Short mmCIF file of C-alpha atoms in Angstrom, two decimals:
data_model
loop_
_atom_site.label_atom_id
_atom_site.label_comp_id
_atom_site.label_asym_id
_atom_site.label_seq_id
_atom_site.Cartn_x
_atom_site.Cartn_y
_atom_site.Cartn_z
CA MET A 127 72.58 146.66 -90.31
CA THR A 128 70.49 143.98 -88.56
CA LYS A 129 69.76 143.96 -84.83
CA LYS A 130 72.10 140.99 -84.50
CA ASP A 131 74.94 142.81 -86.27
CA LEU A 132 74.43 145.79 -84.06
CA GLU A 133 74.63 143.62 -80.99
CA LEU A 134 77.88 141.96 -82.23
CA ASN A 135 79.39 145.43 -82.85
CA MET A 136 78.37 146.62 -79.43
CA ASN A 137 79.98 143.54 -77.85
CA GLU A 138 83.21 144.07 -79.78
CA ASP A 139 83.33 147.79 -78.84
CA ALA A 140 82.76 147.02 -75.11
CA HIS A 141 85.52 144.37 -74.96
CA LYS A 142 88.03 146.36 -76.98
CA LEU A 143 87.43 149.32 -74.59
CA GLU A 144 88.18 147.02 -71.66
CA VAL A 145 91.33 145.84 -73.34
CA SER A 146 92.35 149.46 -73.97
CA ARG A 147 91.83 150.26 -70.24
CA LEU A 148 93.97 147.24 -69.38
CA ARG A 149 96.80 148.46 -71.57
CA GLN A 150 96.60 152.02 -70.11
CA ARG A 151 96.92 150.58 -66.64
CA LEU A 152 99.82 148.38 -67.63
CA ASP A 153 101.55 151.33 -69.22
CA LEU A 154 101.48 153.15 -65.88
CA ILE A 155 102.63 150.08 -64.04
CA HIS A 156 105.56 149.70 -66.40
CA LEU A 157 106.84 153.07 -65.27
CA GLY A 158 107.51 151.54 -61.83
CA GLY A 159 108.29 154.34 -59.32
CA GLY A 160 107.83 157.04 -61.99
CA LYS A 161 109.93 158.91 -64.51
CA LYS A 162 111.89 160.89 -61.97
CA ARG A 163 113.02 157.79 -60.14
CA ILE A 164 113.82 156.04 -63.40
CA GLU A 165 116.08 158.93 -64.44
CA LYS A 166 117.81 158.90 -61.06
CA HIS A 167 118.29 155.10 -61.34
CA LYS A 168 119.76 155.36 -64.87
CA GLY A 169 121.95 158.24 -63.76
CA ARG A 170 123.88 155.67 -61.74
CA GLY A 171 124.74 153.80 -64.90
CA LYS A 172 122.11 151.16 -64.31
CA MET A 173 119.37 149.74 -66.59
CA THR A 174 115.85 149.58 -65.24
CA ALA A 175 114.38 146.15 -64.33
CA ARG A 176 112.40 145.98 -67.54
CA GLU A 177 115.36 147.14 -69.68
CA ARG A 178 117.46 144.38 -68.15
CA ILE A 179 114.88 141.75 -68.97
CA THR A 180 114.39 143.07 -72.53
CA TYR A 181 118.18 142.97 -73.01
CA LEU A 182 118.43 139.47 -71.60
CA LEU A 183 115.63 137.75 -73.43
CA ASP A 184 115.53 136.78 -77.15
CA LYS A 185 114.29 139.69 -79.25
CA ASP A 186 112.08 137.56 -81.42
CA GLY A 187 110.74 135.25 -78.76
CA ASP A 188 107.31 135.32 -77.15
CA GLN A 189 106.98 136.65 -73.61
CA PHE A 190 104.39 136.34 -70.88
CA GLU A 191 104.49 138.60 -67.85
CA ILE A 192 103.29 137.10 -64.62
CA GLY A 193 101.77 139.34 -61.89
CA ALA A 194 102.06 142.71 -63.64
CA LEU A 195 98.97 143.71 -61.67
CA ALA A 196 100.16 142.34 -58.37
CA ALA A 197 99.47 144.80 -55.58
CA PHE A 198 97.28 146.89 -57.86
CA GLU A 199 95.54 149.54 -55.76
CA MET A 200 97.11 148.04 -52.59
CA TYR A 201 99.52 149.70 -50.15
CA GLN A 202 98.08 153.10 -51.05
CA ASP A 203 99.05 154.45 -47.64
CA GLU A 204 102.65 153.47 -48.44
CA GLY A 205 102.59 155.33 -51.80
CA GLY A 206 101.70 152.14 -53.77
CA ALA A 207 103.86 149.32 -55.15
CA PRO A 208 103.44 148.96 -58.92
CA ALA A 209 103.80 145.30 -59.90
CA ALA A 210 104.67 144.71 -56.24
CA GLY A 211 108.13 146.12 -56.98
CA VAL A 212 109.31 143.12 -58.96
CA VAL A 213 108.97 142.11 -62.61
CA VAL A 214 108.47 138.44 -63.51
CA ILE A 215 108.51 137.33 -67.15
CA MET A 216 108.46 133.94 -68.87
CA GLY A 217 110.52 134.15 -72.09
CA TYR A 218 113.36 132.67 -74.05
CA ILE A 219 117.17 132.85 -73.83
CA GLY A 220 118.82 131.22 -76.84
CA GLY A 221 115.54 129.56 -77.67
CA ARG A 222 115.22 128.04 -74.18
CA LEU A 223 112.24 128.89 -71.98
CA VAL A 224 113.15 130.50 -68.63
CA ILE A 225 111.58 132.57 -65.87
CA VAL A 226 113.28 135.93 -65.06
CA VAL A 227 112.70 137.73 -61.75
CA ALA A 228 113.97 141.32 -61.55
CA ASN A 229 113.65 143.71 -58.56
CA ASP A 230 112.41 147.15 -59.64
CA ALA A 231 114.63 149.52 -57.57
CA THR A 232 112.54 152.52 -58.64
CA VAL A 233 109.82 151.21 -56.38
CA LYS A 234 110.85 151.87 -52.77
CA ALA A 235 114.42 150.89 -53.65
CA GLY A 236 113.18 147.44 -54.55
CA ALA A 237 111.88 146.76 -51.06
CA TRP A 238 109.83 143.65 -50.40
CA PHE A 239 106.16 144.14 -49.63
CA PRO A 240 104.00 141.13 -48.65
CA MET A 241 102.81 140.81 -52.29
CA THR A 242 106.43 141.00 -53.46
CA GLY A 243 107.13 137.80 -51.48
CA LYS A 244 104.02 136.11 -52.79
CA LYS A 245 104.96 137.04 -56.38
CA ASN A 246 108.54 135.67 -55.99
CA LEU A 247 107.19 132.45 -54.57
CA ARG A 248 104.82 132.12 -57.53
CA ALA A 249 107.79 132.56 -59.94
CA GLN A 250 109.68 129.83 -58.09
CA GLU A 251 106.58 127.57 -58.13
CA ILE A 252 106.34 127.90 -61.93
CA ALA A 253 110.03 127.04 -62.31
CA MET A 254 109.73 124.01 -59.94
CA GLU A 255 106.58 122.63 -61.54
CA ASN A 256 107.91 122.94 -65.04
CA ASN A 257 111.63 122.19 -64.43
CA ILE A 258 112.79 125.37 -66.18
CA PRO A 259 115.72 127.64 -65.26
CA ILE A 260 115.07 130.76 -63.13
CA ILE A 261 117.15 133.94 -63.40
CA TYR A 262 117.20 136.50 -60.53
CA LEU A 263 118.26 140.05 -61.25
CA VAL A 264 118.71 141.37 -57.74
CA ASP A 265 118.45 145.06 -56.89
CA SER A 266 116.64 145.38 -53.55
CA ALA A 267 116.91 147.13 -50.21
CA GLY A 268 115.31 144.09 -48.49
CA VAL A 269 112.11 143.70 -46.49
CA TYR A 270 109.82 146.77 -46.24
CA LEU A 271 110.23 147.17 -42.48
CA PRO A 272 106.93 148.89 -41.67
CA MET A 273 105.16 145.74 -42.90
CA GLN A 274 107.71 143.13 -41.71
CA SER A 275 105.16 141.21 -39.72
CA GLU A 276 103.23 140.41 -42.89
CA ILE A 277 106.26 139.13 -44.80
CA PHE A 278 108.87 137.65 -42.43
CA PRO A 279 108.05 134.41 -40.56
CA ASP A 280 105.24 132.42 -42.06
CA LYS A 281 105.22 129.51 -44.51
CA GLU A 282 104.17 131.68 -47.50
CA HIS A 283 106.53 134.52 -46.55
CA PHE A 284 110.05 135.78 -47.35
CA GLY A 285 112.06 132.88 -45.80
CA ARG A 286 110.28 130.30 -48.04
CA ILE A 287 112.14 131.74 -50.98
CA PHE A 288 115.50 130.56 -49.65
CA ARG A 289 113.98 127.17 -48.79
CA ASN A 290 112.88 126.96 -52.41
CA ASN A 291 116.43 127.92 -53.49
CA ALA A 292 117.71 124.86 -51.71
CA ARG A 293 114.98 122.54 -53.00
CA MET A 294 115.32 123.69 -56.56
CA SER A 295 119.10 123.13 -56.49
CA ALA A 296 118.53 119.61 -55.17
CA MET A 297 116.00 119.05 -57.91
CA GLY A 298 118.53 120.08 -60.58
CA ILE A 299 116.60 123.20 -61.59
CA PRO A 300 119.22 125.77 -62.72
CA GLN A 301 119.21 129.08 -60.75
CA ILE A 302 121.39 132.02 -61.74
CA ALA A 303 121.50 135.21 -59.70
CA ALA A 304 122.99 138.56 -60.65
CA VAL A 305 123.59 141.20 -57.93
CA MET A 306 122.99 144.37 -59.96
CA GLY A 307 122.31 146.72 -57.05
CA SER A 308 121.72 146.42 -53.34
CA CYS A 309 121.35 143.00 -51.88
CA VAL A 310 120.89 143.34 -48.10
CA ALA A 311 120.23 141.30 -44.93
CA GLY A 312 118.15 138.10 -45.40
CA GLY A 313 117.93 138.86 -49.18
CA ALA A 314 121.70 138.21 -49.46
CA TYR A 315 120.98 134.47 -49.16
CA LEU A 316 119.10 134.34 -52.45
CA PRO A 317 122.06 134.81 -54.79
CA ILE A 318 124.35 132.75 -52.60
CA MET A 319 121.90 129.87 -52.48
CA SER A 320 121.51 129.98 -56.27
CA ASP A 321 123.74 127.70 -58.36
CA GLU A 322 125.81 130.49 -59.91
CA SER A 323 126.17 134.16 -59.06
CA LEU A 324 127.35 137.38 -60.65
CA ILE A 325 127.92 140.91 -59.43
CA VAL A 326 128.18 144.26 -61.21
CA ASP A 327 131.23 146.33 -60.22
CA LYS A 328 130.57 149.64 -58.45
CA THR A 329 126.77 149.27 -58.43
CA GLY A 330 126.30 145.79 -56.93
CA SER A 331 126.74 145.14 -53.21
CA ILE A 332 125.83 142.26 -50.93
CA PHE A 333 126.02 142.01 -47.17
CA LEU A 334 124.03 140.87 -44.14
CA ALA A 335 124.14 144.34 -42.61
CA GLY A 336 124.86 147.65 -44.24
CA PRO A 337 127.30 150.31 -43.00
CA TYR A 338 124.72 152.04 -40.74
CA LEU A 339 123.67 148.78 -39.04
CA VAL A 340 127.29 147.70 -38.61
CA LYS A 341 128.03 151.06 -36.92
CA ALA A 342 125.01 150.64 -34.69
CA ALA A 343 125.71 146.98 -33.87
CA ILE A 344 129.46 146.82 -33.26
CA GLY A 345 130.66 150.40 -33.65
CA GLU A 346 132.72 149.69 -36.78
CA GLU A 347 132.87 152.31 -39.47
CA VAL A 348 133.13 150.97 -43.01
CA ASP A 349 131.97 152.16 -46.39
CA LYS A 350 129.54 150.14 -48.60
CA GLU A 351 132.09 149.12 -51.24
CA THR A 352 134.67 147.84 -48.74
CA LEU A 353 132.03 146.02 -46.75
CA GLY A 354 130.35 144.15 -49.57
CA GLY A 355 131.15 145.55 -53.02
CA ALA A 356 131.98 143.58 -56.14
CA THR A 357 135.77 143.42 -55.41
CA THR A 358 135.27 142.35 -51.79
CA GLN A 359 132.74 139.66 -52.55
CA SER A 360 134.44 138.23 -55.63
CA GLU A 361 138.15 138.57 -54.68
CA ILE A 362 138.28 138.48 -50.91
CA SER A 363 135.31 136.59 -49.55
CA GLY A 364 134.93 134.57 -52.83
CA ILE A 365 131.10 134.21 -52.37
CA ILE A 366 130.43 135.56 -55.89
CA ASP A 367 131.45 133.58 -59.00
CA HIS A 368 131.64 136.32 -61.69
CA LYS A 369 132.58 140.01 -61.29
CA MET A 370 131.21 141.99 -64.24
CA GLU A 371 131.95 145.45 -65.52
CA ASP A 372 128.43 146.72 -66.06
CA ASP A 373 124.79 145.66 -66.56
CA ALA A 374 125.19 144.78 -70.23
CA SER A 375 128.28 142.56 -69.72
CA CYS A 376 126.53 140.91 -66.75
CA LEU A 377 123.46 140.07 -68.83
CA ASP A 378 125.65 138.82 -71.74
CA ARG A 379 127.39 136.38 -69.35
CA ILE A 380 124.04 135.13 -68.15
CA ARG A 381 123.05 134.30 -71.72
CA GLU A 382 126.38 132.40 -72.06
CA LEU A 383 125.70 130.50 -68.83
CA VAL A 384 122.21 129.55 -69.93
CA ALA A 385 123.48 128.26 -73.25
CA ASP A 386 125.71 125.72 -71.48
CA ILE A 387 122.93 124.18 -69.40
CA ALA A 388 121.85 120.71 -70.65
CA ARG A 389 118.27 120.41 -71.63
CA PRO A 390 115.98 117.82 -69.99
CA GLU A 391 114.31 115.04 -71.96
CA PRO A 392 110.82 116.32 -73.03
CA THR A 393 107.84 114.69 -71.42
CA GLY A 394 106.42 113.91 -74.84
CA PHE A 395 103.18 115.85 -75.12
CA ILE A 396 101.83 115.46 -78.64
CA ARG A 397 102.46 118.45 -80.91
CA ARG A 398 101.39 118.47 -84.53
CA GLU A 399 101.92 121.17 -87.10
CA PRO A 400 100.23 124.32 -85.76
CA GLN A 401 97.27 125.73 -87.65
CA MET A 402 95.42 128.99 -87.24
CA PRO A 403 91.70 128.79 -86.38
CA LYS A 404 89.36 129.12 -89.31
CA TYR A 405 87.48 131.67 -87.29
CA GLU A 406 89.23 135.02 -86.93
CA VAL A 407 90.58 135.21 -83.38
CA GLU A 408 89.18 138.72 -82.87
CA LYS A 409 85.65 137.34 -83.35
CA LEU A 410 86.01 136.50 -79.68
CA TYR A 411 85.11 140.05 -78.97
CA GLN A 412 81.77 139.72 -80.81
CA ILE A 413 80.80 136.34 -79.46
CA LEU A 414 81.10 137.18 -75.75
CA PRO A 415 78.15 139.41 -74.74
CA LYS A 416 78.90 142.64 -73.02
CA ASP A 417 75.95 141.93 -70.78
CA ARG A 418 77.29 139.07 -68.67
CA SER A 419 73.83 137.82 -67.82
CA LYS A 420 73.12 136.94 -71.49
CA PRO A 421 73.67 133.39 -72.83
CA TYR A 422 76.08 132.62 -75.71
CA GLN A 423 77.62 129.60 -77.34
CA MET A 424 80.94 128.68 -75.73
CA GLU A 425 81.48 126.35 -78.69
CA GLU A 426 81.73 129.32 -80.99
CA LEU A 427 84.21 131.04 -78.72
CA LEU A 428 86.37 127.82 -78.60
CA LYS A 429 86.48 127.74 -82.42
CA CYS A 430 88.28 131.10 -82.32
CA LEU A 431 91.04 129.50 -80.24
CA VAL A 432 91.66 125.92 -81.41
CA ASP A 433 93.62 124.88 -84.50
CA ASP A 434 91.57 124.68 -87.68
CA SER A 435 88.54 125.56 -85.44
CA LYS A 436 88.12 121.83 -84.92
CA LEU A 437 86.70 120.17 -81.79
CA SER A 438 86.22 116.47 -81.17
CA TYR A 439 83.46 116.25 -78.58
CA TYR A 440 83.22 113.78 -75.69
CA LYS A 441 79.56 112.87 -74.81
CA LYS A 442 78.37 115.88 -76.81
CA ASP A 443 74.66 115.39 -76.13
CA TYR A 444 75.01 114.49 -72.38
CA GLY A 445 75.59 116.92 -69.62
CA LYS A 446 75.32 119.87 -72.01
CA THR A 447 76.17 122.67 -69.57
CA ILE A 448 79.80 121.57 -69.76
CA ILE A 449 81.58 121.04 -73.09
CA CYS A 450 84.31 118.39 -73.07
CA ALA A 451 86.34 118.09 -76.21
CA TYR A 452 89.74 117.09 -77.68
CA ALA A 453 91.52 119.73 -79.82
CA GLN A 454 94.83 121.24 -80.73
CA ILE A 455 96.09 124.69 -79.66
CA ASP A 456 99.16 125.90 -81.56
CA GLY A 457 99.75 122.30 -82.51
CA TRP A 458 99.57 120.94 -78.94
CA ALA A 459 96.96 118.15 -78.34
CA VAL A 460 94.79 119.11 -75.39
CA GLY A 461 91.60 118.27 -73.58
CA ILE A 462 89.12 121.17 -73.02
CA VAL A 463 86.59 121.51 -70.25
CA ALA A 464 84.43 124.55 -70.78
CA ASN A 465 81.21 125.87 -69.23
CA ASN A 466 78.45 126.26 -71.78
CA ARG A 467 76.42 129.41 -71.30
CA GLU A 468 73.49 128.37 -73.49
CA VAL A 469 70.16 127.38 -71.95
CA VAL A 470 69.84 123.76 -73.06
CA ARG A 471 67.21 121.03 -73.01
CA THR A 472 67.91 117.49 -71.90
CA LYS A 473 66.62 114.33 -73.66
CA GLN A 474 63.83 114.24 -71.07
CA GLY A 475 62.78 117.74 -72.14
CA GLU A 476 64.02 119.48 -69.00
CA MET A 477 65.55 122.96 -69.33
CA GLN A 478 69.02 123.53 -67.80
CA PHE A 479 70.51 127.02 -67.18
CA GLY A 480 73.71 127.84 -68.97
CA GLY A 481 76.80 128.26 -66.84
CA VAL A 482 75.49 126.03 -64.11
CA ILE A 483 77.03 122.64 -63.37
CA TYR A 484 74.38 119.86 -63.08
CA SER A 485 74.87 116.32 -61.93
CA ASP A 486 75.13 114.96 -65.48
CA SER A 487 77.71 117.60 -66.56
CA ALA A 488 79.79 117.08 -63.41
CA ASP A 489 79.84 113.31 -64.03
CA LYS A 490 80.85 113.80 -67.70
CA ALA A 491 83.61 116.26 -66.78
CA ALA A 492 85.05 114.00 -64.10
CA ARG A 493 85.29 111.06 -66.49
CA PHE A 494 86.79 113.22 -69.24
CA ILE A 495 89.46 114.60 -66.85
CA MET A 496 90.39 111.01 -65.85
CA LEU A 497 90.63 110.06 -69.58
CA CYS A 498 92.94 112.95 -70.30
CA ASN A 499 95.14 111.85 -67.48
CA GLN A 500 95.27 108.35 -68.97
CA LYS A 501 96.28 109.84 -72.32
CA LYS A 502 98.64 112.42 -70.77
CA LEU A 503 96.83 115.29 -72.45
CA PRO A 504 97.22 118.78 -70.92
CA LEU A 505 93.79 120.12 -69.70
CA ILE A 506 92.43 123.58 -70.55
CA PHE A 507 89.61 124.89 -68.34
CA MET A 508 87.47 127.70 -69.70
CA HIS A 509 85.53 129.30 -66.85
CA ASP A 510 82.13 130.91 -67.16
CA VAL A 511 80.41 129.23 -64.25
CA SER A 512 77.73 130.36 -61.80
CA GLY A 513 78.25 127.28 -59.56
CA PHE A 514 76.48 123.94 -59.03
CA MET A 515 72.77 123.61 -59.32
CA VAL A 516 70.80 123.98 -56.09
CA GLY A 517 67.25 123.13 -55.03
CA LYS A 518 65.30 120.09 -53.91
CA ARG A 519 65.45 118.25 -57.20
CA SER A 520 69.26 118.59 -57.43
CA GLU A 521 69.81 117.68 -53.75
CA HIS A 522 67.64 114.56 -54.11
CA GLY A 523 69.60 113.69 -57.29
CA GLY A 524 72.96 113.77 -55.43
CA ILE A 525 74.46 116.98 -56.78
CA ILE A 526 76.97 117.14 -53.88
CA LYS A 527 78.21 113.59 -54.70
CA ASP A 528 78.59 114.34 -58.42
CA GLY A 529 80.15 117.71 -57.72
CA ALA A 530 82.62 115.95 -55.40
CA LYS A 531 83.53 113.55 -58.19
CA MET A 532 84.53 116.41 -60.42
CA VAL A 533 86.45 118.23 -57.73
CA ASN A 534 88.23 114.97 -56.85
CA ALA A 535 89.21 114.36 -60.45
CA VAL A 536 90.59 117.92 -60.77
CA ALA A 537 92.41 117.79 -57.43
CA ASN A 538 94.12 114.49 -58.28
CA SER A 539 94.83 115.30 -61.96
CA THR A 540 98.57 115.16 -62.63
CA VAL A 541 98.68 116.41 -66.23
CA PRO A 542 99.36 120.15 -66.66
CA LYS A 543 96.22 122.23 -66.09
CA PHE A 544 95.59 125.73 -67.52
CA SER A 545 92.74 127.88 -66.51
CA ILE A 546 91.24 130.77 -68.54
CA VAL A 547 88.59 132.77 -66.67
CA VAL A 548 86.43 134.06 -69.50
CA GLY A 549 83.49 135.31 -67.45
CA ASN A 550 82.03 134.21 -64.10
CA SER A 551 83.99 131.93 -61.81
CA TYR A 552 81.70 131.63 -58.75
CA GLY A 553 81.58 129.41 -55.68
CA ALA A 554 82.42 125.74 -55.89
CA GLY A 555 82.30 126.15 -59.67
CA ASN A 556 85.66 127.90 -59.34
CA TYR A 557 87.05 124.84 -57.59
CA ALA A 558 85.61 122.35 -60.04
CA MET A 559 86.96 124.33 -62.96
CA CYS A 560 90.46 124.38 -61.51
CA GLY A 561 90.67 127.73 -59.78
CA LYS A 562 93.95 128.88 -58.16
CA ALA A 563 93.48 126.47 -55.23
CA TYR A 564 93.75 123.51 -57.54
CA ASP A 565 97.24 124.20 -58.91
CA PRO A 566 96.83 125.25 -62.53
CA ARG A 567 100.22 125.68 -64.11
CA LEU A 568 98.99 129.06 -65.30
CA ILE A 569 95.71 130.83 -64.60
CA VAL A 570 94.68 134.04 -66.42
CA GLY A 571 91.56 136.13 -66.75
CA TRP A 572 90.09 138.18 -69.55
CA PRO A 573 88.90 141.74 -68.70
CA SER A 574 85.43 140.20 -68.51
CA ALA A 575 86.32 137.79 -65.71
CA ARG A 576 84.57 137.84 -62.32
CA ILE A 577 85.75 135.73 -59.34
CA ALA A 578 83.69 135.46 -56.16
CA VAL A 579 81.62 133.21 -53.94
CA MET A 580 78.54 134.28 -55.86
CA GLY A 581 77.32 137.00 -58.27
CA GLY A 582 77.27 140.61 -57.10
CA ASP A 583 73.47 141.08 -57.21
CA GLN A 584 72.73 137.88 -55.27
CA ALA A 585 75.50 138.53 -52.78
CA ALA A 586 74.33 142.14 -52.19
CA GLN A 587 70.81 141.01 -51.52
CA VAL A 588 71.97 138.39 -49.01
CA LEU A 589 74.36 140.77 -47.28
CA THR A 590 71.78 143.53 -47.25
CA GLN A 591 69.17 141.23 -45.67
CA ILE A 592 71.63 140.20 -42.97
CA LYS A 593 72.38 143.85 -42.24
CA LEU A 594 68.68 144.78 -42.09
CA ASN A 595 67.96 141.88 -39.72
CA ALA A 596 70.75 143.02 -37.45
CA LEU A 597 69.37 146.63 -37.45
CA LYS A 598 65.82 145.32 -36.67
CA GLN A 599 67.17 143.41 -33.67
CA LYS A 600 68.54 146.67 -32.43
CA GLY A 601 65.12 148.25 -32.80
CA GLU A 602 65.99 150.21 -35.99
CA SER A 603 63.80 150.09 -39.05
CA PRO A 604 65.36 151.77 -42.16
CA ASP A 605 62.77 153.15 -44.63
CA GLU A 606 62.67 151.96 -48.27
CA ALA A 607 65.04 154.69 -49.46
CA ALA A 608 67.61 153.81 -46.81
CA GLN A 609 67.36 150.12 -47.70
CA LYS A 610 67.92 150.88 -51.38
CA GLU A 611 70.94 153.03 -50.53
CA LEU A 612 72.36 150.24 -48.28
CA LEU A 613 71.80 147.70 -51.11
CA GLU A 614 73.67 149.88 -53.65
CA GLU A 615 76.53 150.56 -51.22
CA ILE A 616 77.01 146.89 -50.50
CA LYS A 617 76.60 145.96 -54.19
CA GLY A 618 79.32 148.45 -55.21
CA ARG A 619 81.77 147.16 -52.60
CA TYR A 620 81.15 143.53 -53.46
CA GLN A 621 81.34 144.07 -57.24
CA LYS A 622 84.69 145.74 -56.81
CA GLN A 623 85.97 142.63 -55.08
CA THR A 624 84.70 140.41 -57.92
CA SER A 625 86.75 142.44 -60.50
CA PRO A 626 89.64 140.70 -62.29
CA TYR A 627 91.86 143.55 -61.13
CA TYR A 628 91.12 142.72 -57.53
CA ALA A 629 91.96 139.05 -58.21
CA ALA A 630 95.11 139.90 -60.13
CA ALA A 631 96.33 142.29 -57.43
CA ARG A 632 96.26 139.37 -54.98
CA LEU A 633 97.65 136.85 -57.48
CA TRP A 634 94.49 134.77 -57.52
CA ILE A 635 95.21 134.86 -61.24
CA ASP A 636 98.60 135.29 -62.89
CA ALA A 637 97.53 138.04 -65.32
CA ILE A 638 94.68 139.72 -67.07
CA ILE A 639 95.23 139.27 -70.79
CA ASP A 640 93.75 140.45 -74.09
CA PRO A 641 91.61 137.49 -75.17
CA VAL A 642 93.48 137.25 -78.49
CA GLU A 643 96.69 136.29 -76.47
CA THR A 644 95.04 133.16 -75.07
CA ARG A 645 96.60 130.78 -77.68
CA LYS A 646 100.08 132.17 -76.96
CA VAL A 647 99.77 131.82 -73.15
CA ILE A 648 98.48 128.23 -73.41
CA SER A 649 101.16 127.25 -75.85
CA MET A 650 103.99 128.73 -73.79
CA GLY A 651 102.57 127.04 -70.71
CA ILE A 652 102.47 123.58 -72.32
CA GLU A 653 105.98 124.07 -73.74
CA ALA A 654 107.18 124.84 -70.21
CA ALA A 655 105.34 121.83 -68.77
CA ASN A 656 106.95 119.59 -71.45
CA ASN A 657 110.19 119.83 -69.46
CA ALA A 658 108.82 118.11 -66.34
CA ASP A 659 107.87 114.52 -65.63
CA ILE A 660 104.17 113.69 -65.03
CA PRO A 661 103.43 111.64 -61.85
CA ARG A 662 101.23 108.67 -62.23
CA PHE A 663 97.47 109.51 -61.96
CA HIS A 664 95.63 108.18 -58.93
CA THR A 665 92.22 109.02 -57.56
CA GLY A 666 91.15 108.89 -53.96
CA VAL A 667 88.02 107.28 -52.55
CA PHE A 668 84.89 108.89 -53.90
CA GLN A 669 81.38 107.78 -54.79
CA VAL A 670 81.32 106.79 -58.40
#
């Protein structure tokens, strides 16, 4: 075995180990509140949130879970909130792409934490951007009161969900809500503001105030079923459209309702006969170095993802630290913008660092993005970027101006954008490569992803120097050992915050995925986007 073969095998082993760790963590998350609570939940004759979604969606259709790692290692003082207490999956009902949102009542009775609200808003955003139906499977005790100040009143909080209900209905985006458990207080507005509602007899209930609060507020004694059970709300108040016998019959009816919804005219993105890459997809594991500081050929990695491993380059020999190319992914015609991690040499003989955006690469990418908007080609951004080039030479050459051109093009782009964080996504490079702030339709990371203002080593050195200067101003002078200990402590804390799990917990990315799932995620995303009109592309004023 050659040294090169050994290195490839080591890369593969390292990445497969990371994928295995990801799956182990997801397996624990999928247990929600734990086995005991699941048993108690099912003892009431109810399916779990994940069982409901599995039953509802097509058995042979692809699925993509959004935000499985939301709230990961957050709310530890509250006992944790796996998946933020709500499951969100993009999948198919009768061959039609939909978003399903299901409260997990095994997690704090389905209570809403701050990240629960953010995750629900993300699900609605995906439905609104792509004009696809959204299904709510409601089983929630309402806002988690100890944290109400962090979820109740602001623009990105709980109330925004009902505003979105109203907006989506006006936009003609179908919303179906099934009350399959508790539906209390402000949460009661969600099913009633949806287009069509269902309730499960004996287990579903909906009211603005439960029996205890009614007793405290007006002194009236009433049981839960009489106050807002299925019979009351479907036969007396009439606020619910369909009273169903059990979970299974409720989910069956939802499938029937979805089947009767007219489909929108497709936007018309080009899709040819899909072809598998000539490169084996699992070769991805070998190409990407386990040592993230090492260079590699992004071109080789792309050939594991695109149909027939074929790329048609735009300005191939100019601005080499960014690759711009046309390709097909699962048959869909796309434009790809990818950071090249090779050290390259310009025509003038100058060396350029891989993963850094220079003026020429920023200019090339900006023009390519505008071209893809002219052609109505979805854009795929493959991140492994350290940021824009700094220093006297770059500043004199106008790097800020050229970087602004690229950011402007990304910000004003109207075609669907999809971001895959392969490795680093640092600083303004994250913005230029369509980070979360720039409205990608979907943004996912590989286990190798890192998202931060700058790399951990550089940031730790800067932060350590600031801390040491502050100590010196106080008359303290740590010795070399103390300085080293401080550096390692800051580096460890900072590197934890650059982890893809930290990003996924806060929904800076929609998911961490096994790299071999990348084609599926992109294909489902473009299929969803093909349901929504594309606004005309305009750019603002910027220095060309």
